[in-house]
C-alpha cells in the first residue's frame, strides 16, 4: 500500500461516517495577456495565491531593452506609475499598481559568459527553472537555489530570495553586476567598482530603483548532490539542527503541526551515480495533512497520535541528482506565507514559541513550518545584511484567512530581532524597517536620486519610502 493511501485509511477509520470529499477548489491564476505596446483594455493582475491583485492601466512585455527605454521615456506615459512584475510568487504588496505593469518575460536566457571567472550574464526575465540546463551547457551552476524555481531572476533578487545553507548566501549575494533602466529611460550598468552605491542598493532593490534588464552571476562548476530526507521527532530535530547545518552543504527541516514529527532534508556533494529514487511529494502530503485537519481538529490528541504514528513508519530517502534538479520541488497547493529571518542565536526560542502558540490556538493550521539557514551578505536591504540567519516560515492554505495566524505569530518574530522576507506578508512600517537596516537611509538616498518623482512606487512602497510622492 502506498504511504499516502495508508494515511488516508487511518484518518477515514478514525472518523467513520464523515464525508471524505473535501477537495480544495483551485482557480487558475490570471495569465498575463500583454504585448509590447500594452493590452487594449485593462486586464486584472493577481499573484499566485490570489492575496494581491490590481487592475493596471497597461500591461506590457517589451521585446528588447530599447523598447523598454522607449516605453519609459514616452511623454504620454510619464504621468503613470510603473511596477515591474515577475511570476507573481510574492505575497507582499510589491506589485499592485493602477499604472503600467512591466513584465520582462520576453527577455530571458543566458546572454554572455566568462569561463575563466565562472560568471554568466543572464536576462532579467529568465525563470530560475530555466537556468539549470543552459548553465550546465557552459560548465556552470548556481551556488544555491530555493525550493521553488518558478520565480523570475529579477524578481527573486529584488526580494532577497534564498535557499538554505549556513555557508551559502541568498541569491543576491552572488550578483557581481547588473543593468537597470531608470524612470527616464536611461540605462545604467553597476558593480562593486562602478556606481558602487547603486549596486549595493539594487541587489535587493524591491523594483523601486528602476527595471533590471540583466544580471551577472558568480557561479561555480556543475556539481552533483545527494539529498537525504529523514523523519524524526521534533525534539530530535531541534537537538541536532545547528550541528547538521554546519556539517552539511545544505540543511533544512519541516515541522508538521499537531504531530510532534517533522523531516530533515540535507544535501551533500557527491560523485555517486545518479539515482531514480522518487523525492517526497509535498503536494500530496499537503493534501493529506489538510484532510487530517478537517476530520481530526476536534481531537488534537488523536490527530497527533495518528499523524505521529504514521510518520514514524516513513523510511529514510535518498536521491542523487545534478544540483539544479535536487534543490527544487513542485508546489501546486497554493498558500499564503509569512517568513522572518532571525539572528542564529535566537531562532530556537522563537520557533518553540511559534509551535506552542499554533498548537494551542490554531487547530485549523496544517501546512508544515519551514526552517532554513542562510549566511550573511552585505547588500543594503538584504534581510541577511551582516548577519547569519535562520529563516522560519509559516503558511496558510490560500482559501483560509491568514490574518489571525500571522498577526499572532509576527510579534514573536519581531521580539527576537527578525527581519521579514521582502516577498512575504508582514505589517512593518517605514520606521520599523529603519531600525532593522543600518543602510536604510543610504538606500532611500539612492532611490530618491534615481526616481525623485516616485514613478516606481506603488501605494505600499510609497508608505515605506515617501508617502508624500505624487505622480505627474
CSV table of C-alpha atoms in Angstrom, one decimal:
chain,number,residue,atom,x,y,z
A,1,UNK,CA,0.0,0.0,0.0
A,2,UNK,CA,1.4,3.5,-0.9
A,3,UNK,CA,2.2,5.6,2.1
A,4,UNK,CA,-0.3,8.4,1.4
A,5,UNK,CA,-3.1,5.8,0.9
A,6,UNK,CA,-2.2,4.3,4.3
A,7,UNK,CA,-2.5,7.7,6.0
A,8,UNK,CA,-5.9,8.3,4.3
A,9,UNK,CA,-7.1,4.9,5.6
A,10,UNK,CA,-6.0,5.8,9.1
A,11,UNK,CA,-7.8,9.1,9.0
A,12,UNK,CA,-11.0,7.8,7.5
A,13,UNK,CA,-11.1,4.9,10.0
A,14,UNK,CA,-10.8,7.4,12.9
A,15,UNK,CA,-13.8,9.4,11.8
A,16,UNK,CA,-16.0,6.9,10.1
A,17,UNK,CA,-19.3,8.4,8.9
A,18,UNK,CA,-17.8,11.6,7.8
A,19,UNK,CA,-17.7,12.6,4.1
A,20,UNK,CA,-14.2,12.4,2.5
A,21,UNK,CA,-15.0,14.7,-0.4
A,22,UNK,CA,-13.3,17.9,0.7
A,23,UNK,CA,-11.0,18.6,-2.3
A,24,UNK,CA,-9.8,22.2,-2.3
A,25,UNK,CA,-11.1,24.4,-5.1
A,26,UNK,CA,-8.4,25.8,-7.2
A,27,UNK,CA,-8.7,28.7,-9.6
A,28,UNK,CA,-6.0,29.2,-12.2
A,29,UNK,CA,-4.1,32.4,-11.7
A,30,UNK,CA,-4.8,35.1,-14.1
A,31,UNK,CA,-2.5,34.9,-17.1
A,32,UNK,CA,-0.7,38.0,-18.5
A,33,UNK,CA,-2.2,38.9,-21.9
A,34,UNK,CA,0.0,41.7,-23.0
A,35,UNK,CA,2.1,42.8,-25.9
A,36,UNK,CA,4.9,45.3,-26.3
A,37,UNK,CA,2.5,48.2,-26.7
A,38,UNK,CA,0.3,47.2,-23.8
A,39,UNK,CA,-3.1,45.5,-23.6
A,40,UNK,CA,-6.0,47.1,-25.5
A,41,UNK,CA,-8.1,47.2,-22.3
A,42,UNK,CA,-7.2,46.9,-18.6
A,43,UNK,CA,-6.5,43.3,-17.6
A,44,UNK,CA,-6.6,42.4,-13.9
A,45,UNK,CA,-3.5,41.0,-12.3
A,46,UNK,CA,-3.2,38.9,-9.2
A,47,UNK,CA,-0.4,36.9,-7.6
A,48,UNK,CA,0.0,33.1,-7.4
A,49,UNK,CA,-2.0,32.8,-4.1
A,50,UNK,CA,-4.6,35.4,-5.0
A,51,UNK,CA,-3.8,37.6,-2.0
A,52,UNK,CA,-2.7,40.6,-4.1
A,53,UNK,CA,-4.5,42.0,-7.1
A,54,UNK,CA,-4.9,45.1,-9.1
A,55,UNK,CA,-6.1,46.5,-12.5
A,56,UNK,CA,-3.2,48.3,-14.2
A,57,UNK,CA,-3.9,50.8,-16.9
A,58,UNK,CA,-1.4,49.0,-19.1
A,59,UNK,CA,0.3,45.6,-19.1
A,60,UNK,CA,3.4,45.4,-21.2
A,61,UNK,CA,6.1,42.9,-22.1
A,62,UNK,CA,9.0,44.6,-24.0
A,63,UNK,CA,10.7,42.6,-26.7
A,64,UNK,CA,14.0,44.4,-26.2
A,65,UNK,CA,15.8,46.8,-23.8
A,66,UNK,CA,15.4,49.6,-26.4
A,67,UNK,CA,11.7,49.0,-26.4
A,68,UNK,CA,11.6,49.3,-22.6
A,69,UNK,CA,13.6,52.5,-22.7
A,70,UNK,CA,11.2,53.9,-25.3
A,71,UNK,CA,8.2,53.0,-23.2
A,72,UNK,CA,9.6,54.7,-20.0
A,73,UNK,CA,10.7,57.8,-21.8
A,74,UNK,CA,7.5,58.3,-23.8
A,75,UNK,CA,5.9,61.6,-22.9
A,76,UNK,CA,2.4,60.1,-22.9
A,77,UNK,CA,3.4,57.6,-20.2
A,78,UNK,CA,5.3,59.8,-17.8
A,79,UNK,CA,2.2,60.5,-15.7
A,80,UNK,CA,1.7,56.8,-15.0
A,81,UNK,CA,3.5,54.9,-12.1
A,82,UNK,CA,5.4,51.8,-13.2
A,83,UNK,CA,5.9,48.5,-11.5
A,84,UNK,CA,7.9,45.5,-12.7
A,85,UNK,CA,6.4,42.1,-12.2
A,86,UNK,CA,7.9,38.6,-12.3
A,87,UNK,CA,6.0,35.4,-12.0
A,88,UNK,CA,3.8,36.5,-9.1
A,89,UNK,CA,5.2,34.3,-6.4
A,90,UNK,CA,5.5,37.1,-3.8
A,91,UNK,CA,2.8,37.6,-1.2
A,92,UNK,CA,3.5,41.1,-0.1
A,93,UNK,CA,2.1,44.2,-1.9
A,94,UNK,CA,5.2,45.0,-4.0
A,95,UNK,CA,3.5,44.7,-7.4
A,96,UNK,CA,-0.1,46.1,-7.4
A,97,UNK,CA,-0.5,49.3,-9.4
A,98,UNK,CA,-3.1,51.2,-11.4
A,99,UNK,CA,-0.3,52.4,-13.8
A,100,UNK,CA,2.0,50.4,-16.1
A,101,UNK,CA,2.8,46.8,-15.2
A,102,UNK,CA,6.0,45.7,-16.9
A,103,UNK,CA,6.9,42.0,-17.4
A,104,UNK,CA,10.4,41.1,-18.6
A,105,UNK,CA,9.3,37.6,-19.6
A,106,UNK,CA,10.3,38.1,-23.2
A,107,UNK,CA,13.9,39.0,-22.2
A,108,UNK,CA,15.3,35.7,-21.0
A,109,UNK,CA,18.2,33.3,-21.3
A,110,UNK,CA,22.0,33.4,-20.8
A,111,UNK,CA,23.4,36.4,-22.7
A,112,UNK,CA,27.1,36.0,-22.2
A,113,UNK,CA,29.5,34.0,-20.0
A,114,UNK,CA,33.1,34.3,-18.8
A,115,UNK,CA,34.6,30.8,-18.4
A,116,UNK,CA,37.7,31.9,-16.7
A,117,UNK,CA,35.7,33.7,-13.9
A,118,UNK,CA,32.8,31.2,-14.0
A,119,UNK,CA,30.4,34.1,-14.4
A,120,UNK,CA,27.3,34.4,-16.6
A,121,UNK,CA,25.2,37.4,-17.7
A,122,UNK,CA,21.5,36.4,-17.6
A,123,UNK,CA,18.5,38.3,-18.9
A,124,UNK,CA,16.3,39.5,-16.0
A,125,UNK,CA,13.1,37.8,-17.2
A,126,UNK,CA,14.6,34.3,-17.0
A,127,UNK,CA,12.8,31.9,-14.7
A,128,UNK,CA,15.0,30.2,-12.2
A,129,UNK,CA,13.8,26.8,-13.5
A,130,UNK,CA,15.1,27.7,-17.0
A,131,UNK,CA,18.7,28.2,-15.8
A,132,UNK,CA,19.9,24.8,-14.8
A,133,UNK,CA,20.4,23.2,-18.2
A,134,UNK,CA,21.8,26.4,-20.0
A,135,UNK,CA,24.3,26.9,-17.3
A,136,UNK,CA,25.3,23.3,-17.3
A,137,UNK,CA,25.9,23.6,-21.0
A,138,UNK,CA,28.5,26.3,-20.4
A,139,UNK,CA,30.0,24.3,-17.5
A,140,UNK,CA,28.5,26.5,-14.7
A,141,UNK,CA,25.9,26.1,-12.0
A,142,UNK,CA,24.3,28.3,-9.3
A,143,UNK,CA,25.9,28.1,-5.9
A,144,UNK,CA,22.4,27.5,-4.4
A,145,UNK,CA,18.7,27.6,-5.2
A,146,UNK,CA,15.4,28.0,-3.3
A,147,UNK,CA,12.9,25.2,-3.3
A,148,UNK,CA,10.6,26.9,-5.9
A,149,UNK,CA,12.1,27.6,-9.3
A,150,UNK,CA,9.2,29.5,-11.0
A,151,UNK,CA,10.4,33.0,-9.9
A,152,UNK,CA,12.0,35.4,-12.4
A,153,UNK,CA,15.6,36.2,-11.8
A,154,UNK,CA,14.9,39.9,-11.3
A,155,UNK,CA,12.0,39.2,-9.0
A,156,UNK,CA,13.9,36.8,-6.8
A,157,UNK,CA,16.9,39.1,-6.5
A,158,UNK,CA,14.7,42.1,-5.7
A,159,UNK,CA,13.3,40.3,-2.7
A,160,UNK,CA,16.5,38.5,-1.5
A,161,UNK,CA,15.1,35.1,-2.2
A,162,UNK,CA,17.2,32.3,-0.7
A,163,UNK,CA,17.8,28.6,-0.3
A,164,UNK,CA,19.4,27.0,2.7
A,165,UNK,CA,23.0,26.5,3.8
A,166,UNK,CA,24.8,28.1,6.7
A,167,UNK,CA,27.8,28.8,4.4
A,168,UNK,CA,25.7,29.9,1.5
A,169,UNK,CA,24.2,33.4,0.9
A,170,UNK,CA,20.9,34.4,-0.6
A,171,UNK,CA,21.0,34.6,-4.4
A,172,UNK,CA,21.5,38.4,-4.3
A,173,UNK,CA,24.9,37.7,-2.7
A,174,UNK,CA,26.2,36.1,-5.9
A,175,UNK,CA,25.4,39.1,-8.1
A,176,UNK,CA,28.6,40.7,-9.5
A,177,UNK,CA,27.0,43.3,-11.8
A,178,UNK,CA,23.6,44.3,-13.1
A,179,UNK,CA,22.0,46.7,-15.6
A,180,UNK,CA,18.8,48.7,-15.0
A,181,UNK,CA,16.7,51.2,-16.9
A,182,UNK,CA,15.7,54.3,-14.8
A,183,UNK,CA,12.4,56.2,-14.8
A,184,UNK,CA,13.5,58.5,-17.7
A,185,UNK,CA,14.7,55.6,-19.9
A,186,UNK,CA,18.4,55.9,-19.1
A,187,UNK,CA,20.4,52.6,-18.9
A,188,UNK,CA,22.9,52.2,-16.1
A,189,UNK,CA,25.4,49.4,-15.5
A,190,UNK,CA,26.7,48.9,-12.0
A,191,UNK,CA,29.0,46.7,-10.0
A,192,UNK,CA,31.2,47.0,-6.9
A,193,UNK,CA,33.6,49.2,-8.8
A,194,UNK,CA,31.1,51.0,-11.0
A,195,UNK,CA,28.4,53.0,-9.3
A,196,UNK,CA,29.0,51.0,-6.1
A,197,UNK,CA,26.2,52.6,-4.0
A,198,UNK,CA,23.7,51.9,-6.7
A,199,UNK,CA,25.0,48.3,-6.9
A,200,UNK,CA,24.6,47.8,-3.1
A,201,UNK,CA,21.1,49.1,-3.3
A,202,UNK,CA,20.0,47.4,-6.4
A,203,UNK,CA,21.0,43.9,-5.5
A,204,UNK,CA,17.9,43.8,-3.3
A,205,UNK,CA,16.0,46.8,-4.9
A,206,UNK,CA,12.3,45.9,-4.4
A,207,UNK,CA,11.8,47.1,-8.0
A,208,UNK,CA,11.8,50.7,-6.9
A,209,UNK,CA,15.1,51.9,-8.3
A,210,UNK,CA,14.5,51.0,-12.0
A,211,UNK,CA,13.8,48.0,-14.1
A,212,UNK,CA,16.6,45.4,-14.0
A,213,UNK,CA,17.3,44.1,-17.5
A,214,UNK,CA,20.2,41.7,-16.9
A,215,UNK,CA,22.3,40.3,-14.1
A,216,UNK,CA,25.8,38.9,-13.9
A,217,UNK,CA,26.1,36.0,-11.5
A,218,UNK,CA,29.1,34.5,-9.9
A,219,UNK,CA,28.7,30.8,-10.4
A,220,UNK,CA,30.6,27.6,-9.7
A,221,UNK,CA,31.3,24.4,-11.7
A,222,UNK,CA,28.4,21.9,-12.1
A,223,UNK,CA,28.1,19.6,-9.1
A,224,UNK,CA,26.0,16.6,-8.0
A,225,UNK,CA,24.1,16.4,-4.7
A,226,UNK,CA,23.0,13.6,-2.5
A,227,UNK,CA,19.7,14.6,-1.0
A,228,UNK,CA,18.7,12.8,2.2
A,229,UNK,CA,15.2,13.1,3.8
A,230,UNK,CA,14.6,11.6,7.2
A,231,UNK,CA,11.6,11.7,9.5
A,232,UNK,CA,12.3,12.4,13.2
A,233,UNK,CA,10.6,13.6,16.4
A,234,UNK,CA,10.7,17.4,16.8
A,235,UNK,CA,12.9,17.3,19.9
A,236,UNK,CA,15.5,15.2,18.0
A,237,UNK,CA,15.4,17.6,15.1
A,238,UNK,CA,15.9,20.6,17.3
A,239,UNK,CA,18.7,18.9,19.3
A,240,UNK,CA,20.8,18.4,16.1
A,241,UNK,CA,19.7,21.3,13.8
A,242,UNK,CA,22.6,23.7,14.3
A,243,UNK,CA,25.2,20.9,14.1
A,244,UNK,CA,23.7,19.5,10.9
A,245,UNK,CA,23.5,23.0,9.4
A,246,UNK,CA,27.3,23.3,9.9
A,247,UNK,CA,28.1,19.7,8.8
A,248,UNK,CA,26.1,19.6,5.6
A,249,UNK,CA,26.3,21.8,2.5
A,250,UNK,CA,22.5,22.4,2.8
A,251,UNK,CA,20.2,21.6,5.7
A,252,UNK,CA,16.6,22.5,6.4
A,253,UNK,CA,13.7,21.0,8.2
A,254,UNK,CA,9.9,21.0,8.2
A,255,UNK,CA,7.8,20.5,11.3
A,256,UNK,CA,4.2,19.1,10.8
A,257,UNK,CA,2.0,20.9,13.3
A,258,UNK,CA,0.0,18.7,15.7
A,259,UNK,CA,2.2,15.6,15.0
A,260,UNK,CA,5.3,16.0,17.1
A,261,UNK,CA,7.2,15.0,14.0
A,262,UNK,CA,9.0,16.6,11.1
A,263,UNK,CA,11.5,15.8,8.4
A,264,UNK,CA,15.0,17.0,7.8
A,265,UNK,CA,16.5,17.5,4.3
A,266,UNK,CA,20.2,17.6,3.8
A,267,UNK,CA,22.4,18.0,0.6
A,268,UNK,CA,26.0,16.9,0.3
A,269,UNK,CA,28.4,17.0,-2.6
A,270,UNK,CA,28.9,13.5,-4.2
A,271,UNK,CA,30.3,11.7,-7.2
A,272,UNK,CA,27.8,8.8,-6.7
A,273,UNK,CA,25.8,7.6,-9.7
A,274,UNK,CA,22.5,9.4,-10.4
A,275,UNK,CA,19.6,7.9,-8.6
A,276,UNK,CA,16.0,7.4,-9.7
A,277,UNK,CA,14.6,7.3,-6.1
A,278,UNK,CA,11.4,9.5,-6.1
A,279,UNK,CA,11.5,12.5,-3.9
A,280,UNK,CA,8.9,13.3,-1.3
A,281,UNK,CA,5.7,14.5,-3.0
A,282,UNK,CA,4.9,17.7,-0.9
A,283,UNK,CA,1.7,18.3,-2.9
A,284,UNK,CA,0.2,15.0,-2.0
A,285,UNK,CA,1.5,15.4,1.6
A,286,UNK,CA,-0.2,18.8,2.0
A,287,UNK,CA,-3.5,17.4,0.8
A,288,UNK,CA,-3.3,14.5,3.3
A,289,UNK,CA,-2.5,16.9,6.1
A,290,UNK,CA,-5.5,19.0,5.1
A,291,UNK,CA,-7.7,16.0,5.4
A,292,UNK,CA,-6.3,15.1,8.7
A,293,UNK,CA,-7.0,18.7,9.9
A,294,UNK,CA,-10.6,18.6,8.5
A,295,UNK,CA,-11.5,15.4,10.3
A,296,UNK,CA,-9.4,15.4,13.4
A,297,UNK,CA,-9.4,19.0,14.5
A,298,UNK,CA,-12.0,18.0,17.1
A,299,UNK,CA,-9.3,15.9,18.9
A,300,UNK,CA,-5.8,17.3,18.8
A,301,UNK,CA,-4.6,14.2,20.8
A,302,UNK,CA,-6.0,11.8,18.2
A,303,UNK,CA,-4.6,13.9,15.4
A,304,UNK,CA,-1.2,13.8,17.0
A,305,UNK,CA,-1.4,10.1,17.6
A,306,UNK,CA,-2.4,9.3,14.0
A,307,UNK,CA,-0.1,11.7,12.3
A,308,UNK,CA,2.9,11.0,14.5
A,309,UNK,CA,2.4,7.2,14.3
A,310,UNK,CA,2.2,7.3,10.6
A,311,UNK,CA,5.2,9.5,10.2
A,312,UNK,CA,7.3,7.1,12.3
A,313,UNK,CA,6.7,4.5,9.6
A,314,UNK,CA,8.3,6.5,6.9
A,315,UNK,CA,11.7,5.4,5.7
A,316,UNK,CA,14.8,7.5,5.1
A,317,UNK,CA,15.0,8.5,1.4
A,318,UNK,CA,18.0,9.5,-0.7
A,319,UNK,CA,18.2,10.9,-4.2
A,320,UNK,CA,21.4,11.7,-6.2
A,321,UNK,CA,20.9,14.3,-9.0
A,322,UNK,CA,22.5,17.4,-10.5
A,323,UNK,CA,22.3,20.3,-8.1
A,324,UNK,CA,19.6,22.2,-10.0
A,325,UNK,CA,17.3,19.1,-10.1
A,326,UNK,CA,17.7,18.3,-6.4
A,327,UNK,CA,17.1,21.7,-4.9
A,328,UNK,CA,13.6,22.4,-6.1
A,329,UNK,CA,10.2,20.8,-5.9
A,330,UNK,CA,6.8,21.5,-7.4
A,331,UNK,CA,4.4,23.5,-5.2
A,332,UNK,CA,1.0,23.1,-6.7
A,333,UNK,CA,-1.0,23.5,-3.5
A,334,UNK,CA,-1.4,27.3,-3.1
A,335,UNK,CA,-0.8,29.1,0.2
A,336,UNK,CA,0.0,32.5,1.8
A,337,UNK,CA,3.2,32.8,3.7
A,338,UNK,CA,4.9,34.8,6.4
A,339,UNK,CA,8.7,34.3,6.8
A,340,UNK,CA,11.1,36.1,9.1
A,341,UNK,CA,14.9,35.8,9.3
A,342,UNK,CA,16.2,35.7,12.8
A,343,UNK,CA,19.7,36.0,14.3
A,344,UNK,CA,21.0,32.5,14.5
A,345,UNK,CA,21.4,32.6,18.3
A,346,UNK,CA,17.7,33.3,18.7
A,347,UNK,CA,15.9,31.1,16.3
A,348,UNK,CA,15.2,28.0,18.6
A,349,UNK,CA,13.5,30.2,21.2
A,350,UNK,CA,11.3,31.9,18.6
A,351,UNK,CA,10.5,28.6,16.9
A,352,UNK,CA,9.4,26.9,20.1
A,353,UNK,CA,7.1,29.8,20.9
A,354,UNK,CA,5.6,29.7,17.4
A,355,UNK,CA,4.9,26.0,17.8
A,356,UNK,CA,3.3,26.4,21.2
A,357,UNK,CA,1.1,29.3,20.0
A,358,UNK,CA,-0.1,27.5,17.0
A,359,UNK,CA,-0.8,24.2,18.7
A,360,UNK,CA,-2.7,25.9,21.5
A,361,UNK,CA,-4.7,28.4,19.5
A,362,UNK,CA,-4.9,27.5,15.8
A,363,UNK,CA,-6.1,23.9,15.3
A,364,UNK,CA,-7.0,24.7,11.7
A,365,UNK,CA,-3.3,25.0,10.7
A,366,UNK,CA,-2.0,22.1,8.7
A,367,UNK,CA,0.8,23.4,6.5
A,368,UNK,CA,4.3,22.5,7.7
A,369,UNK,CA,6.6,25.1,9.3
A,370,UNK,CA,9.9,25.5,7.3
A,371,UNK,CA,13.3,26.3,8.8
A,372,UNK,CA,16.3,27.2,6.7
A,373,UNK,CA,19.9,28.6,7.4
A,374,UNK,CA,21.4,31.5,5.4
A,375,UNK,CA,24.9,33.1,5.5
A,376,UNK,CA,25.3,36.9,5.9
A,377,UNK,CA,25.9,39.2,3.0
A,378,UNK,CA,26.3,42.9,2.5
A,379,UNK,CA,23.5,44.1,0.2
A,380,UNK,CA,21.9,47.1,1.9
A,381,UNK,CA,18.3,45.8,2.1
A,382,UNK,CA,19.1,42.1,2.3
A,383,UNK,CA,17.4,40.7,5.4
A,384,UNK,CA,20.8,38.9,5.9
A,385,UNK,CA,22.8,42.1,5.9
A,386,UNK,CA,25.9,41.3,8.0
A,387,UNK,CA,24.0,38.7,10.0
A,388,UNK,CA,24.0,34.9,9.8
A,389,UNK,CA,20.3,34.0,10.0
A,390,UNK,CA,17.8,31.3,10.3
A,391,UNK,CA,14.5,31.7,8.4
A,392,UNK,CA,11.2,30.5,9.9
A,393,UNK,CA,8.2,30.3,7.6
A,394,UNK,CA,4.5,29.7,8.4
A,395,UNK,CA,1.8,29.1,5.8
A,396,UNK,CA,-1.9,29.2,5.5
A,397,UNK,CA,-3.9,27.4,2.7
A,398,UNK,CA,-4.8,30.1,0.1
A,399,UNK,CA,-8.6,29.7,0.8
A,400,UNK,CA,-8.2,30.2,4.5
A,401,UNK,CA,-8.0,33.6,6.3
A,402,UNK,CA,-4.3,34.0,7.1
A,403,UNK,CA,-4.6,37.2,9.1
A,404,UNK,CA,-5.3,35.9,12.6
A,405,UNK,CA,-2.4,33.4,12.5
A,406,UNK,CA,0.1,35.9,11.1
A,407,UNK,CA,-1.0,38.6,13.5
A,408,UNK,CA,-0.3,36.2,16.4
A,409,UNK,CA,3.0,34.9,15.1
A,410,UNK,CA,4.6,38.1,13.9
A,411,UNK,CA,5.2,39.6,17.4
A,412,UNK,CA,7.2,36.6,18.3
A,413,UNK,CA,9.4,37.0,15.3
A,414,UNK,CA,9.9,40.7,16.0
A,415,UNK,CA,10.6,40.2,19.6
A,416,UNK,CA,13.6,38.0,18.7
A,417,UNK,CA,15.0,40.5,16.2
A,418,UNK,CA,13.6,39.1,13.0
A,419,UNK,CA,13.7,40.8,9.6
A,420,UNK,CA,10.8,39.8,7.2
A,421,UNK,CA,11.3,38.3,3.8
A,422,UNK,CA,10.5,41.1,1.4
A,423,UNK,CA,8.3,38.9,-0.7
A,424,UNK,CA,6.3,37.5,2.2
A,425,UNK,CA,3.5,39.0,4.3
A,426,UNK,CA,4.4,41.4,7.1
A,427,UNK,CA,3.0,44.6,8.7
A,428,UNK,CA,6.2,46.6,9.4
A,429,UNK,CA,6.2,50.3,8.8
A,430,UNK,CA,9.0,52.5,7.4
A,431,UNK,CA,10.1,53.5,10.9
A,432,UNK,CA,10.3,49.8,12.0
A,433,UNK,CA,12.3,48.9,8.9
A,434,UNK,CA,14.6,51.8,9.5
A,435,UNK,CA,15.6,50.3,12.9
A,436,UNK,CA,16.3,46.9,11.3
A,437,UNK,CA,18.5,48.1,8.4
A,438,UNK,CA,21.7,50.1,9.1
A,439,UNK,CA,21.8,51.2,5.5
A,440,UNK,CA,18.1,52.2,5.2
A,441,UNK,CA,18.8,55.9,4.7
A,442,UNK,CA,21.5,55.2,2.2
A,443,UNK,CA,19.1,53.1,0.2
A,444,UNK,CA,16.5,55.9,0.4
A,445,UNK,CA,19.1,58.4,-0.8
A,446,UNK,CA,19.9,56.3,-3.9
A,447,UNK,CA,16.2,55.7,-4.6
A,448,UNK,CA,15.5,59.5,-4.4
A,449,UNK,CA,18.3,60.4,-6.7
A,450,UNK,CA,17.2,57.9,-9.3
A,451,UNK,CA,13.5,58.5,-9.1
A,452,UNK,CA,12.7,61.8,-7.4
A,453,UNK,CA,9.1,61.7,-8.5
A,454,UNK,CA,8.4,58.2,-7.2
A,455,UNK,CA,7.4,56.7,-10.5
A,456,UNK,CA,8.5,53.2,-9.4
A,457,UNK,CA,6.5,53.4,-6.2
A,458,UNK,CA,3.1,51.9,-5.6
A,459,UNK,CA,1.0,52.7,-2.5
A,460,UNK,CA,2.8,50.1,-0.4
A,461,UNK,CA,6.3,51.3,-1.3
A,462,UNK,CA,5.3,54.9,-1.1
A,463,UNK,CA,4.3,54.3,2.5
A,464,UNK,CA,7.8,52.9,3.1
A,465,UNK,CA,9.9,55.4,1.2
A,466,UNK,CA,7.9,58.6,0.6
A,467,UNK,CA,4.2,58.7,1.3
A,468,UNK,CA,4.1,62.3,0.0
A,469,UNK,CA,5.1,61.3,-3.5
A,470,UNK,CA,2.6,62.4,-6.2
A,471,UNK,CA,2.8,61.1,-9.7
A,472,UNK,CA,2.8,63.5,-12.6
